[in-house]
Amino acid sequence: MPRYSDHYLAQLLAQRDYLALVDLQGVASGWEGFDKNLPSFGWPCPIFVVFELVTWLAQADRSGVWTYYEATPVARSDCVLTTLDSLGAVEFHQQYARGKERWQNYEESEKLDKWIRENEQTLIDWAFTVLIDHPAELASVCD
């Protein structure tokens, strides 16, 4: 039996807002296949990159993007970049890569924080598009 009903998940997908993404990330984090020791946590790559960028966005909003890069293992950030590339998310890939390379430079981190704030809704819209375009992958981490 699924942990969450299709109706509940459809409601979250229909909301298309940040809080719904956070709720979906919580659902996926409770999946029995979740493994914090794997770069993608064991999630299918499209699902992983959406939820990892939610974390990136959240840390940038709360304390600055440098805190995200400081705490993120290189294997995980490499997995983000590979997945963004495979999804054709060029601008997100460029910005994420720039942050990965320059996070210890205060001015560069500030620029990226500003870019993330200015593009928050674009990121949220993109995240929902990816989730909707990968229903089987999303369902697999919600069972």
Short mmCIF file of N, CA, C and O in Angstrom, two decimals:
data_model
loop_
_atom_site.label_atom_id
_atom_site.label_comp_id
_atom_site.label_asym_id
_atom_site.label_seq_id
_atom_site.Cartn_x
_atom_site.Cartn_y
_atom_site.Cartn_z
N MET A 1 0.85 -1.19 0.00
CA MET A 1 0.00 0.00 0.00
C MET A 1 0.89 1.25 0.00
O MET A 1 1.84 1.33 0.77
N PRO A 2 0.60 2.22 -0.85
CA PRO A 2 1.41 3.45 -0.90
C PRO A 2 1.33 4.22 0.42
O PRO A 2 0.31 4.19 1.12
N ARG A 3 2.41 4.90 0.74
CA ARG A 3 2.43 5.73 1.95
C ARG A 3 1.56 6.96 1.81
O ARG A 3 1.05 7.48 2.78
N TYR A 4 1.42 7.45 0.59
CA TYR A 4 0.64 8.66 0.32
C TYR A 4 -0.30 8.40 -0.84
O TYR A 4 0.08 7.75 -1.82
N SER A 5 -1.49 8.93 -0.74
CA SER A 5 -2.47 8.71 -1.81
C SER A 5 -2.10 9.50 -3.06
O SER A 5 -1.45 10.55 -2.99
N ASP A 6 -2.55 8.99 -4.19
CA ASP A 6 -2.37 9.70 -5.45
C ASP A 6 -3.03 11.07 -5.39
O ASP A 6 -2.52 12.05 -5.94
N HIS A 7 -4.16 11.14 -4.70
CA HIS A 7 -4.89 12.41 -4.57
C HIS A 7 -4.04 13.46 -3.83
O HIS A 7 -3.96 14.61 -4.25
N TYR A 8 -3.43 13.04 -2.73
CA TYR A 8 -2.59 13.96 -1.95
C TYR A 8 -1.42 14.47 -2.79
O TYR A 8 -1.13 15.66 -2.83
N LEU A 9 -0.76 13.55 -3.48
CA LEU A 9 0.39 13.94 -4.31
C LEU A 9 -0.05 14.85 -5.45
O LEU A 9 0.63 15.83 -5.76
N ALA A 10 -1.21 14.56 -6.04
CA ALA A 10 -1.73 15.42 -7.11
C ALA A 10 -2.04 16.82 -6.58
O ALA A 10 -1.80 17.82 -7.27
N GLN A 11 -2.56 16.90 -5.36
CA GLN A 11 -2.82 18.21 -4.75
C GLN A 11 -1.53 19.00 -4.58
O GLN A 11 -1.49 20.21 -4.85
N LEU A 12 -0.48 18.35 -4.12
CA LEU A 12 0.81 19.04 -3.95
C LEU A 12 1.34 19.51 -5.30
O LEU A 12 1.82 20.65 -5.41
N LEU A 13 1.25 18.67 -6.30
CA LEU A 13 1.73 19.06 -7.64
C LEU A 13 0.91 20.21 -8.20
O LEU A 13 1.44 21.07 -8.90
N ALA A 14 -0.37 20.25 -7.90
CA ALA A 14 -1.24 21.32 -8.41
C ALA A 14 -0.96 22.66 -7.73
O ALA A 14 -1.19 23.71 -8.32
N GLN A 15 -0.44 22.63 -6.51
CA GLN A 15 -0.17 23.88 -5.80
C GLN A 15 0.92 24.71 -6.46
O GLN A 15 0.89 25.93 -6.43
N ARG A 16 1.93 24.02 -6.97
CA ARG A 16 3.03 24.67 -7.68
C ARG A 16 3.65 25.82 -6.90
O ARG A 16 3.93 26.89 -7.45
N ASP A 17 3.89 25.60 -5.62
CA ASP A 17 4.56 26.62 -4.82
C ASP A 17 5.68 25.99 -3.99
O ASP A 17 5.82 24.77 -3.93
N TYR A 18 6.46 26.84 -3.38
CA TYR A 18 7.64 26.40 -2.62
C TYR A 18 7.26 25.43 -1.52
O TYR A 18 7.91 24.40 -1.33
N LEU A 19 6.20 25.73 -0.77
CA LEU A 19 5.83 24.87 0.35
C LEU A 19 5.42 23.48 -0.12
O LEU A 19 5.71 22.49 0.56
N ALA A 20 4.79 23.39 -1.27
CA ALA A 20 4.44 22.07 -1.82
C ALA A 20 5.71 21.30 -2.18
O ALA A 20 5.78 20.08 -1.96
N LEU A 21 6.72 21.98 -2.71
CA LEU A 21 7.99 21.33 -2.99
C LEU A 21 8.63 20.79 -1.72
O LEU A 21 9.16 19.68 -1.69
N VAL A 22 8.57 21.58 -0.66
CA VAL A 22 9.13 21.15 0.62
C VAL A 22 8.38 19.92 1.13
O VAL A 22 8.99 18.96 1.62
N ASP A 23 7.05 19.93 1.01
CA ASP A 23 6.26 18.77 1.43
C ASP A 23 6.61 17.54 0.60
O ASP A 23 6.77 16.44 1.15
N LEU A 24 6.75 17.70 -0.70
CA LEU A 24 7.13 16.58 -1.57
C LEU A 24 8.53 16.06 -1.22
O LEU A 24 8.78 14.86 -1.22
N GLN A 25 9.43 16.98 -0.90
CA GLN A 25 10.78 16.57 -0.50
C GLN A 25 10.72 15.75 0.79
O GLN A 25 11.43 14.76 0.94
N GLY A 26 9.85 16.15 1.70
CA GLY A 26 9.67 15.39 2.94
C GLY A 26 9.13 14.00 2.68
O GLY A 26 9.58 13.02 3.30
N VAL A 27 8.20 13.89 1.76
CA VAL A 27 7.66 12.58 1.38
C VAL A 27 8.79 11.71 0.84
O VAL A 27 8.97 10.56 1.25
N ALA A 28 9.56 12.25 -0.09
CA ALA A 28 10.65 11.49 -0.70
C ALA A 28 11.74 11.13 0.31
O ALA A 28 12.35 10.06 0.22
N SER A 29 11.95 11.99 1.29
CA SER A 29 12.98 11.71 2.30
C SER A 29 12.58 10.56 3.22
O SER A 29 13.44 9.93 3.83
N GLY A 30 11.29 10.27 3.30
CA GLY A 30 10.82 9.15 4.10
C GLY A 30 10.75 7.83 3.35
O GLY A 30 10.37 6.81 3.92
N TRP A 31 11.13 7.85 2.08
CA TRP A 31 11.12 6.65 1.25
C TRP A 31 12.11 5.63 1.79
O TRP A 31 13.22 6.00 2.21
N GLU A 32 11.73 4.37 1.77
CA GLU A 32 12.59 3.33 2.34
C GLU A 32 13.93 3.17 1.61
O GLU A 32 14.90 2.69 2.18
N GLY A 33 14.01 3.61 0.35
CA GLY A 33 15.26 3.53 -0.40
C GLY A 33 16.18 4.72 -0.20
O GLY A 33 17.28 4.76 -0.75
N PHE A 34 15.73 5.71 0.58
CA PHE A 34 16.54 6.91 0.82
C PHE A 34 17.83 6.51 1.54
O PHE A 34 17.81 5.81 2.54
N ASP A 35 18.95 6.98 1.01
CA ASP A 35 20.26 6.66 1.60
C ASP A 35 21.10 7.93 1.59
O ASP A 35 21.60 8.35 0.55
N LYS A 36 21.27 8.52 2.76
CA LYS A 36 22.01 9.79 2.86
C LYS A 36 23.47 9.66 2.44
O LYS A 36 24.13 10.66 2.20
N ASN A 37 23.97 8.43 2.33
CA ASN A 37 25.37 8.24 1.95
C ASN A 37 25.59 8.20 0.43
O ASN A 37 26.73 8.21 -0.02
N LEU A 38 24.51 8.14 -0.34
CA LEU A 38 24.63 8.16 -1.80
C LEU A 38 24.54 9.60 -2.31
O LEU A 38 23.78 10.40 -1.76
N PRO A 39 25.30 9.93 -3.34
CA PRO A 39 25.25 11.31 -3.86
C PRO A 39 23.84 11.77 -4.21
O PRO A 39 23.48 12.92 -3.96
N SER A 40 23.01 10.88 -4.76
CA SER A 40 21.65 11.25 -5.14
C SER A 40 20.62 10.76 -4.12
O SER A 40 19.42 10.80 -4.39
N PHE A 41 21.09 10.32 -2.97
CA PHE A 41 20.25 9.77 -1.91
C PHE A 41 19.49 8.51 -2.35
O PHE A 41 18.58 8.07 -1.67
N GLY A 42 19.83 7.99 -3.52
CA GLY A 42 19.14 6.83 -4.06
C GLY A 42 17.90 7.19 -4.86
O GLY A 42 17.23 6.32 -5.41
N TRP A 43 17.58 8.46 -4.92
CA TRP A 43 16.42 8.92 -5.70
C TRP A 43 16.76 8.87 -7.18
O TRP A 43 17.92 9.05 -7.57
N PRO A 44 15.75 8.70 -8.05
CA PRO A 44 15.99 8.87 -9.48
C PRO A 44 16.54 10.28 -9.73
O PRO A 44 16.13 11.25 -9.07
N CYS A 45 17.45 10.41 -10.68
CA CYS A 45 18.15 11.68 -10.89
C CYS A 45 17.25 12.90 -11.06
O CYS A 45 17.52 13.94 -10.46
N PRO A 46 16.16 12.84 -11.85
CA PRO A 46 15.32 14.04 -11.97
C PRO A 46 14.71 14.46 -10.64
O PRO A 46 14.59 15.65 -10.34
N ILE A 47 14.34 13.48 -9.82
CA ILE A 47 13.75 13.78 -8.52
C ILE A 47 14.82 14.35 -7.59
O ILE A 47 14.62 15.35 -6.90
N PHE A 48 15.98 13.72 -7.61
CA PHE A 48 17.10 14.21 -6.79
C PHE A 48 17.42 15.67 -7.08
O PHE A 48 17.53 16.49 -6.18
N VAL A 49 17.58 16.02 -8.36
CA VAL A 49 18.03 17.37 -8.67
C VAL A 49 16.98 18.41 -8.27
O VAL A 49 17.33 19.50 -7.80
N VAL A 50 15.71 18.08 -8.41
CA VAL A 50 14.67 19.02 -7.97
C VAL A 50 14.80 19.29 -6.48
O VAL A 50 14.85 20.44 -6.05
N PHE A 51 14.88 18.23 -5.70
CA PHE A 51 14.91 18.42 -4.25
C PHE A 51 16.25 18.98 -3.76
O PHE A 51 16.30 19.72 -2.78
N GLU A 52 17.31 18.69 -4.46
CA GLU A 52 18.60 19.27 -4.08
C GLU A 52 18.61 20.77 -4.38
O GLU A 52 19.15 21.56 -3.61
N LEU A 53 17.97 21.18 -5.48
CA LEU A 53 17.89 22.61 -5.76
C LEU A 53 16.94 23.32 -4.80
O LEU A 53 17.12 24.52 -4.53
N VAL A 54 15.97 22.61 -4.25
CA VAL A 54 15.14 23.19 -3.18
C VAL A 54 16.02 23.49 -1.97
O VAL A 54 15.91 24.55 -1.35
N THR A 55 16.91 22.58 -1.65
CA THR A 55 17.84 22.79 -0.54
C THR A 55 18.78 23.95 -0.84
O THR A 55 19.04 24.80 0.03
N TRP A 56 19.28 24.02 -2.05
CA TRP A 56 20.16 25.10 -2.51
C TRP A 56 19.46 26.45 -2.35
O TRP A 56 20.02 27.39 -1.79
N LEU A 57 18.23 26.51 -2.81
CA LEU A 57 17.42 27.72 -2.69
C LEU A 57 17.19 28.09 -1.23
O LEU A 57 17.37 29.25 -0.83
N ALA A 58 16.82 27.12 -0.43
CA ALA A 58 16.53 27.38 0.98
C ALA A 58 17.75 27.90 1.73
O ALA A 58 17.65 28.87 2.49
N GLN A 59 18.89 27.28 1.51
CA GLN A 59 20.09 27.74 2.21
C GLN A 59 20.52 29.12 1.72
O GLN A 59 20.99 29.93 2.51
N ALA A 60 20.36 29.38 0.45
CA ALA A 60 20.69 30.72 -0.07
C ALA A 60 19.80 31.76 0.59
O ALA A 60 20.27 32.84 0.97
N ASP A 61 18.51 31.45 0.73
CA ASP A 61 17.57 32.39 1.36
C ASP A 61 17.87 32.60 2.84
O ASP A 61 17.76 33.72 3.34
N ARG A 62 18.22 31.53 3.54
CA ARG A 62 18.40 31.62 4.99
C ARG A 62 19.74 32.21 5.39
O ARG A 62 19.80 33.09 6.25
N SER A 63 20.81 31.68 4.81
CA SER A 63 22.13 32.06 5.33
C SER A 63 23.17 32.34 4.27
O SER A 63 24.32 32.58 4.60
N GLY A 64 22.77 32.28 3.02
CA GLY A 64 23.72 32.51 1.94
C GLY A 64 24.13 31.20 1.30
O GLY A 64 24.28 30.17 1.98
N VAL A 65 24.29 31.24 0.01
CA VAL A 65 24.57 30.03 -0.75
C VAL A 65 25.90 29.38 -0.35
O VAL A 65 26.07 28.18 -0.49
N TRP A 66 26.81 30.16 0.19
CA TRP A 66 28.10 29.57 0.58
C TRP A 66 27.90 28.46 1.60
O TRP A 66 28.66 27.49 1.61
N THR A 67 26.87 28.57 2.45
CA THR A 67 26.63 27.53 3.45
C THR A 67 26.21 26.22 2.79
O THR A 67 26.51 25.14 3.29
N TYR A 68 25.52 26.32 1.67
CA TYR A 68 25.13 25.12 0.93
C TYR A 68 26.39 24.42 0.39
O TYR A 68 26.58 23.22 0.60
N TYR A 69 27.23 25.16 -0.31
CA TYR A 69 28.41 24.55 -0.92
C TYR A 69 29.40 24.04 0.14
O TYR A 69 30.05 23.02 -0.06
N GLU A 70 29.48 24.74 1.24
CA GLU A 70 30.38 24.32 2.31
C GLU A 70 29.97 22.95 2.86
O GLU A 70 30.82 22.13 3.20
N ALA A 71 28.67 22.71 2.92
CA ALA A 71 28.15 21.48 3.53
C ALA A 71 27.88 20.35 2.54
O ALA A 71 27.60 19.22 2.95
N THR A 72 27.95 20.64 1.26
CA THR A 72 27.57 19.65 0.25
C THR A 72 28.79 18.88 -0.25
O THR A 72 29.75 19.49 -0.74
N PRO A 73 28.75 17.55 -0.15
CA PRO A 73 29.87 16.76 -0.66
C PRO A 73 30.06 16.98 -2.17
O PRO A 73 29.09 17.17 -2.91
N VAL A 74 31.29 16.93 -2.61
CA VAL A 74 31.62 17.14 -4.01
C VAL A 74 30.89 16.13 -4.90
O VAL A 74 30.37 16.48 -5.96
N ALA A 75 30.79 14.89 -4.46
CA ALA A 75 30.08 13.88 -5.28
C ALA A 75 28.62 14.27 -5.48
O ALA A 75 28.06 14.04 -6.56
N ARG A 76 28.01 14.87 -4.48
CA ARG A 76 26.61 15.30 -4.63
C ARG A 76 26.51 16.48 -5.58
O ARG A 76 25.64 16.51 -6.45
N SER A 77 27.38 17.47 -5.44
CA SER A 77 27.31 18.62 -6.34
C SER A 77 27.65 18.21 -7.77
O SER A 77 27.08 18.75 -8.73
N ASP A 78 28.55 17.25 -7.94
CA ASP A 78 28.83 16.73 -9.28
C ASP A 78 27.60 16.05 -9.86
O ASP A 78 27.30 16.20 -11.06
N CYS A 79 26.87 15.33 -9.04
CA CYS A 79 25.65 14.66 -9.48
C CYS A 79 24.60 15.70 -9.90
O CYS A 79 23.90 15.51 -10.89
N VAL A 80 24.52 16.81 -9.16
CA VAL A 80 23.60 17.89 -9.53
C VAL A 80 23.95 18.40 -10.92
O VAL A 80 23.08 18.52 -11.79
N LEU A 81 25.21 18.69 -11.14
CA LEU A 81 25.63 19.25 -12.43
C LEU A 81 25.39 18.27 -13.58
O LEU A 81 24.90 18.67 -14.64
N THR A 82 25.68 17.02 -13.37
CA THR A 82 25.45 16.01 -14.41
C THR A 82 23.96 15.92 -14.74
O THR A 82 23.57 15.85 -15.92
N THR A 83 23.13 15.95 -13.71
CA THR A 83 21.68 15.82 -13.94
C THR A 83 21.12 17.07 -14.59
O THR A 83 20.29 16.98 -15.50
N LEU A 84 21.55 18.24 -14.14
CA LEU A 84 21.09 19.47 -14.79
C LEU A 84 21.47 19.47 -16.27
O LEU A 84 20.66 19.86 -17.12
N ASP A 85 22.67 19.00 -16.55
CA ASP A 85 23.11 18.92 -17.94
C ASP A 85 22.22 17.96 -18.74
O ASP A 85 21.78 18.28 -19.85
N SER A 86 21.93 16.80 -18.17
CA SER A 86 21.12 15.82 -18.88
C SER A 86 19.69 16.30 -19.09
O SER A 86 19.03 15.89 -20.05
N LEU A 87 19.20 17.18 -18.20
CA LEU A 87 17.85 17.73 -18.34
C LEU A 87 17.82 18.98 -19.22
O LEU A 87 16.75 19.53 -19.46
N GLY A 88 18.99 19.43 -19.64
CA GLY A 88 19.04 20.61 -20.50
C GLY A 88 18.76 21.91 -19.76
O GLY A 88 18.34 22.90 -20.38
N ALA A 89 19.01 21.93 -18.46
CA ALA A 89 18.76 23.11 -17.64
C ALA A 89 20.01 24.00 -17.66
O ALA A 89 20.75 24.09 -16.67
N VAL A 90 20.25 24.64 -18.77
CA VAL A 90 21.51 25.34 -19.02
C VAL A 90 21.77 26.45 -17.99
O VAL A 90 22.86 26.51 -17.40
N GLU A 91 20.81 27.32 -17.79
CA GLU A 91 21.06 28.45 -16.88
C GLU A 91 21.26 27.99 -15.44
O GLU A 91 22.14 28.48 -14.74
N PHE A 92 20.46 27.03 -14.99
CA PHE A 92 20.64 26.51 -13.63
C PHE A 92 22.00 25.84 -13.51
O PHE A 92 22.69 25.99 -12.50
N HIS A 93 22.39 25.11 -14.55
CA HIS A 93 23.70 24.46 -14.56
C HIS A 93 24.81 25.50 -14.44
O HIS A 93 25.74 25.36 -13.64
N GLN A 94 24.71 26.57 -15.23
CA GLN A 94 25.75 27.61 -15.20
C GLN A 94 25.84 28.26 -13.83
O GLN A 94 26.95 28.46 -13.30
N GLN A 95 24.71 28.60 -13.25
CA GLN A 95 24.72 29.28 -11.96
C GLN A 95 25.20 28.35 -10.84
O GLN A 95 25.99 28.75 -9.98
N TYR A 96 24.73 27.12 -10.86
CA TYR A 96 25.14 26.15 -9.85
C TYR A 96 26.65 25.91 -9.95
O TYR A 96 27.35 25.89 -8.94
N ALA A 97 27.15 25.74 -11.17
CA ALA A 97 28.58 25.50 -11.38
C ALA A 97 29.41 26.70 -10.94
O ALA A 97 30.46 26.53 -10.31
N ARG A 98 28.93 27.89 -11.26
CA ARG A 98 29.64 29.10 -10.84
C ARG A 98 29.75 29.15 -9.31
O ARG A 98 30.79 29.46 -8.75
N GLY A 99 28.66 28.83 -8.65
CA GLY A 99 28.68 28.80 -7.19
C GLY A 99 29.62 27.74 -6.65
O GLY A 99 30.36 27.98 -5.69
N LYS A 100 29.62 26.59 -7.27
CA LYS A 100 30.51 25.50 -6.83
C LYS A 100 31.98 25.91 -6.94
O LYS A 100 32.78 25.59 -6.08
N GLU A 101 32.29 26.62 -8.01
CA GLU A 101 33.68 27.03 -8.24
C GLU A 101 34.09 28.23 -7.37
O GLU A 101 35.26 28.36 -7.03
N ARG A 102 33.14 29.10 -7.05
CA ARG A 102 33.51 30.39 -6.45
C ARG A 102 32.84 30.68 -5.11
O ARG A 102 32.82 31.83 -4.67
N TRP A 103 32.31 29.68 -4.44
CA TRP A 103 31.53 29.92 -3.24
C TRP A 103 32.34 30.57 -2.12
O TRP A 103 31.78 31.26 -1.26
N GLN A 104 33.63 30.41 -2.12
CA GLN A 104 34.45 31.00 -1.05
C GLN A 104 34.76 32.48 -1.31
O GLN A 104 35.30 33.14 -0.43
N ASN A 105 34.39 32.99 -2.46
CA ASN A 105 34.56 34.40 -2.78
C ASN A 105 33.27 35.12 -2.36
O ASN A 105 32.21 34.89 -2.95
N TYR A 106 33.38 35.99 -1.39
CA TYR A 106 32.20 36.66 -0.82
C TYR A 106 31.38 37.38 -1.88
O TYR A 106 30.15 37.25 -1.92
N GLU A 107 32.03 38.15 -2.73
CA GLU A 107 31.30 38.90 -3.76
C GLU A 107 30.57 37.97 -4.73
O GLU A 107 29.43 38.25 -5.12
N GLU A 108 31.22 36.90 -5.11
CA GLU A 108 30.59 35.93 -6.02
C GLU A 108 29.40 35.24 -5.35
O GLU A 108 28.37 35.03 -5.99
N SER A 109 29.55 34.90 -4.08
CA SER A 109 28.44 34.29 -3.35
C SER A 109 27.26 35.25 -3.23
O SER A 109 26.10 34.84 -3.38
N GLU A 110 27.56 36.50 -2.99
CA GLU A 110 26.49 37.51 -2.91
C GLU A 110 25.76 37.64 -4.25
O GLU A 110 24.54 37.76 -4.28
N LYS A 111 26.51 37.61 -5.33
CA LYS A 111 25.89 37.69 -6.66
C LYS A 111 24.97 36.50 -6.90
O LYS A 111 23.87 36.65 -7.44
N LEU A 112 25.42 35.33 -6.50
CA LEU A 112 24.61 34.13 -6.70
C LEU A 112 23.37 34.16 -5.80
O LEU A 112 22.27 33.80 -6.22
N ASP A 113 23.53 34.62 -4.56
CA ASP A 113 22.36 34.76 -3.67
C ASP A 113 21.32 35.67 -4.32
O ASP A 113 20.12 35.37 -4.30
N LYS A 114 21.79 36.76 -4.89
CA LYS A 114 20.88 37.71 -5.55
C LYS A 114 20.21 37.05 -6.75
O LYS A 114 19.00 37.18 -6.95
N TRP A 115 20.98 36.33 -7.56
CA TRP A 115 20.42 35.66 -8.72
C TRP A 115 19.35 34.65 -8.30
O TRP A 115 18.28 34.58 -8.90
N ILE A 116 19.63 33.89 -7.25
CA ILE A 116 18.67 32.90 -6.77
C ILE A 116 17.38 33.60 -6.31
O ILE A 116 16.28 33.17 -6.67
N ARG A 117 17.50 34.67 -5.56
CA ARG A 117 16.29 35.40 -5.12
C ARG A 117 15.50 35.90 -6.31
O ARG A 117 14.27 35.80 -6.33
N GLU A 118 16.17 36.45 -7.29
CA GLU A 118 15.50 37.00 -8.48
C GLU A 118 14.88 35.92 -9.36
O GLU A 118 13.97 36.21 -10.13
N ASN A 119 15.37 34.71 -9.26
CA ASN A 119 14.90 33.62 -10.11
C ASN A 119 14.19 32.51 -9.33
O ASN A 119 13.99 31.42 -9.87
N GLU A 120 13.79 32.81 -8.12
CA GLU A 120 13.16 31.80 -7.27
C GLU A 120 11.91 31.21 -7.94
O GLU A 120 11.75 29.98 -7.98
N GLN A 121 11.04 32.03 -8.47
CA GLN A 121 9.82 31.51 -9.07
C GLN A 121 10.12 30.70 -10.33
O GLN A 121 9.48 29.68 -10.58
N THR A 122 11.12 31.11 -11.09
CA THR A 122 11.53 30.34 -12.27
C THR A 122 12.01 28.96 -11.85
O THR A 122 11.67 27.95 -12.48
N LEU A 123 12.78 28.90 -10.78
CA LEU A 123 13.27 27.63 -10.26
C LEU A 123 12.11 26.75 -9.79
O LEU A 123 12.06 25.55 -10.09
N ILE A 124 11.17 27.33 -9.09
CA ILE A 124 10.00 26.59 -8.60
C ILE A 124 9.19 26.05 -9.79
O ILE A 124 8.80 24.88 -9.80
N ASP A 125 8.94 26.90 -10.77
CA ASP A 125 8.18 26.46 -11.95
C ASP A 125 8.91 25.32 -12.67
O ASP A 125 8.29 24.33 -13.08
N TRP A 126 10.22 25.45 -12.83
CA TRP A 126 11.01 24.42 -13.47
C TRP A 126 10.93 23.12 -12.68
O TRP A 126 10.77 22.03 -13.25
N ALA A 127 11.04 23.21 -11.36
CA ALA A 127 10.98 22.03 -10.50
C ALA A 127 9.67 21.27 -10.70
O ALA A 127 9.67 20.04 -10.84
N PHE A 128 8.57 21.99 -10.73
CA PHE A 128 7.29 21.32 -10.94
C PHE A 128 7.19 20.71 -12.33
O PHE A 128 6.63 19.62 -12.49
N THR A 129 7.73 21.37 -13.31
CA THR A 129 7.73 20.80 -14.67
C THR A 129 8.49 19.49 -14.68
O THR A 129 8.02 18.49 -15.26
N VAL A 130 9.64 19.45 -14.04
CA VAL A 130 10.42 18.21 -13.99
C VAL A 130 9.64 17.12 -13.27
O VAL A 130 9.57 15.98 -13.74
N LEU A 131 9.05 17.45 -12.13
CA LEU A 131 8.29 16.44 -11.38
C LEU A 131 7.12 15.90 -12.20
O LEU A 131 6.87 14.70 -12.23
N ILE A 132 6.41 16.80 -12.86
CA ILE A 132 5.25 16.40 -13.67
C ILE A 132 5.69 15.59 -14.89
O ILE A 132 5.00 14.65 -15.30
N ASP A 133 6.86 15.92 -15.44
CA ASP A 133 7.37 15.19 -16.60
C ASP A 133 7.95 13.82 -16.24
O ASP A 133 8.28 13.04 -17.13
N HIS A 134 8.10 13.55 -14.94
CA HIS A 134 8.68 12.27 -14.48
C HIS A 134 7.78 11.63 -13.42
O HIS A 134 8.22 11.40 -12.28
N PRO A 135 6.54 11.33 -13.79
CA PRO A 135 5.59 10.81 -12.80
C PRO A 135 5.99 9.45 -12.22
O PRO A 135 5.80 9.22 -11.01
N ALA A 136 6.55 8.57 -13.03
CA ALA A 136 6.94 7.25 -12.52
C ALA A 136 8.07 7.37 -11.50
O ALA A 136 8.05 6.69 -10.46
N GLU A 137 9.02 8.25 -11.78
CA GLU A 137 10.14 8.45 -10.86
C GLU A 137 9.66 9.06 -9.53
O GLU A 137 10.09 8.66 -8.46
N LEU A 138 8.75 10.03 -9.62
CA LEU A 138 8.21 10.63 -8.41
C LEU A 138 7.41 9.59 -7.63
O LEU A 138 7.57 9.47 -6.41
N ALA A 139 6.58 8.85 -8.32
CA ALA A 139 5.77 7.82 -7.64
C ALA A 139 6.66 6.79 -6.95
O ALA A 139 6.32 6.31 -5.86
N SER A 140 7.80 6.48 -7.55
CA SER A 140 8.67 5.44 -6.97
C SER A 140 9.22 5.84 -5.61
O SER A 140 9.50 4.97 -4.79
N VAL A 141 9.37 7.13 -5.35
CA VAL A 141 9.91 7.56 -4.05
C VAL A 141 8.80 7.95 -3.07
O VAL A 141 9.07 8.37 -1.96
N CYS A 142 7.56 7.81 -3.52
CA CYS A 142 6.43 8.14 -2.65
C CYS A 142 5.71 6.88 -2.17
O CYS A 142 4.75 6.97 -1.41
N ASP A 143 6.14 5.71 -2.64
CA ASP A 143 5.53 4.46 -2.20
C ASP A 143 6.17 3.96 -0.93
O ASP A 143 7.26 4.25 -0.60
#
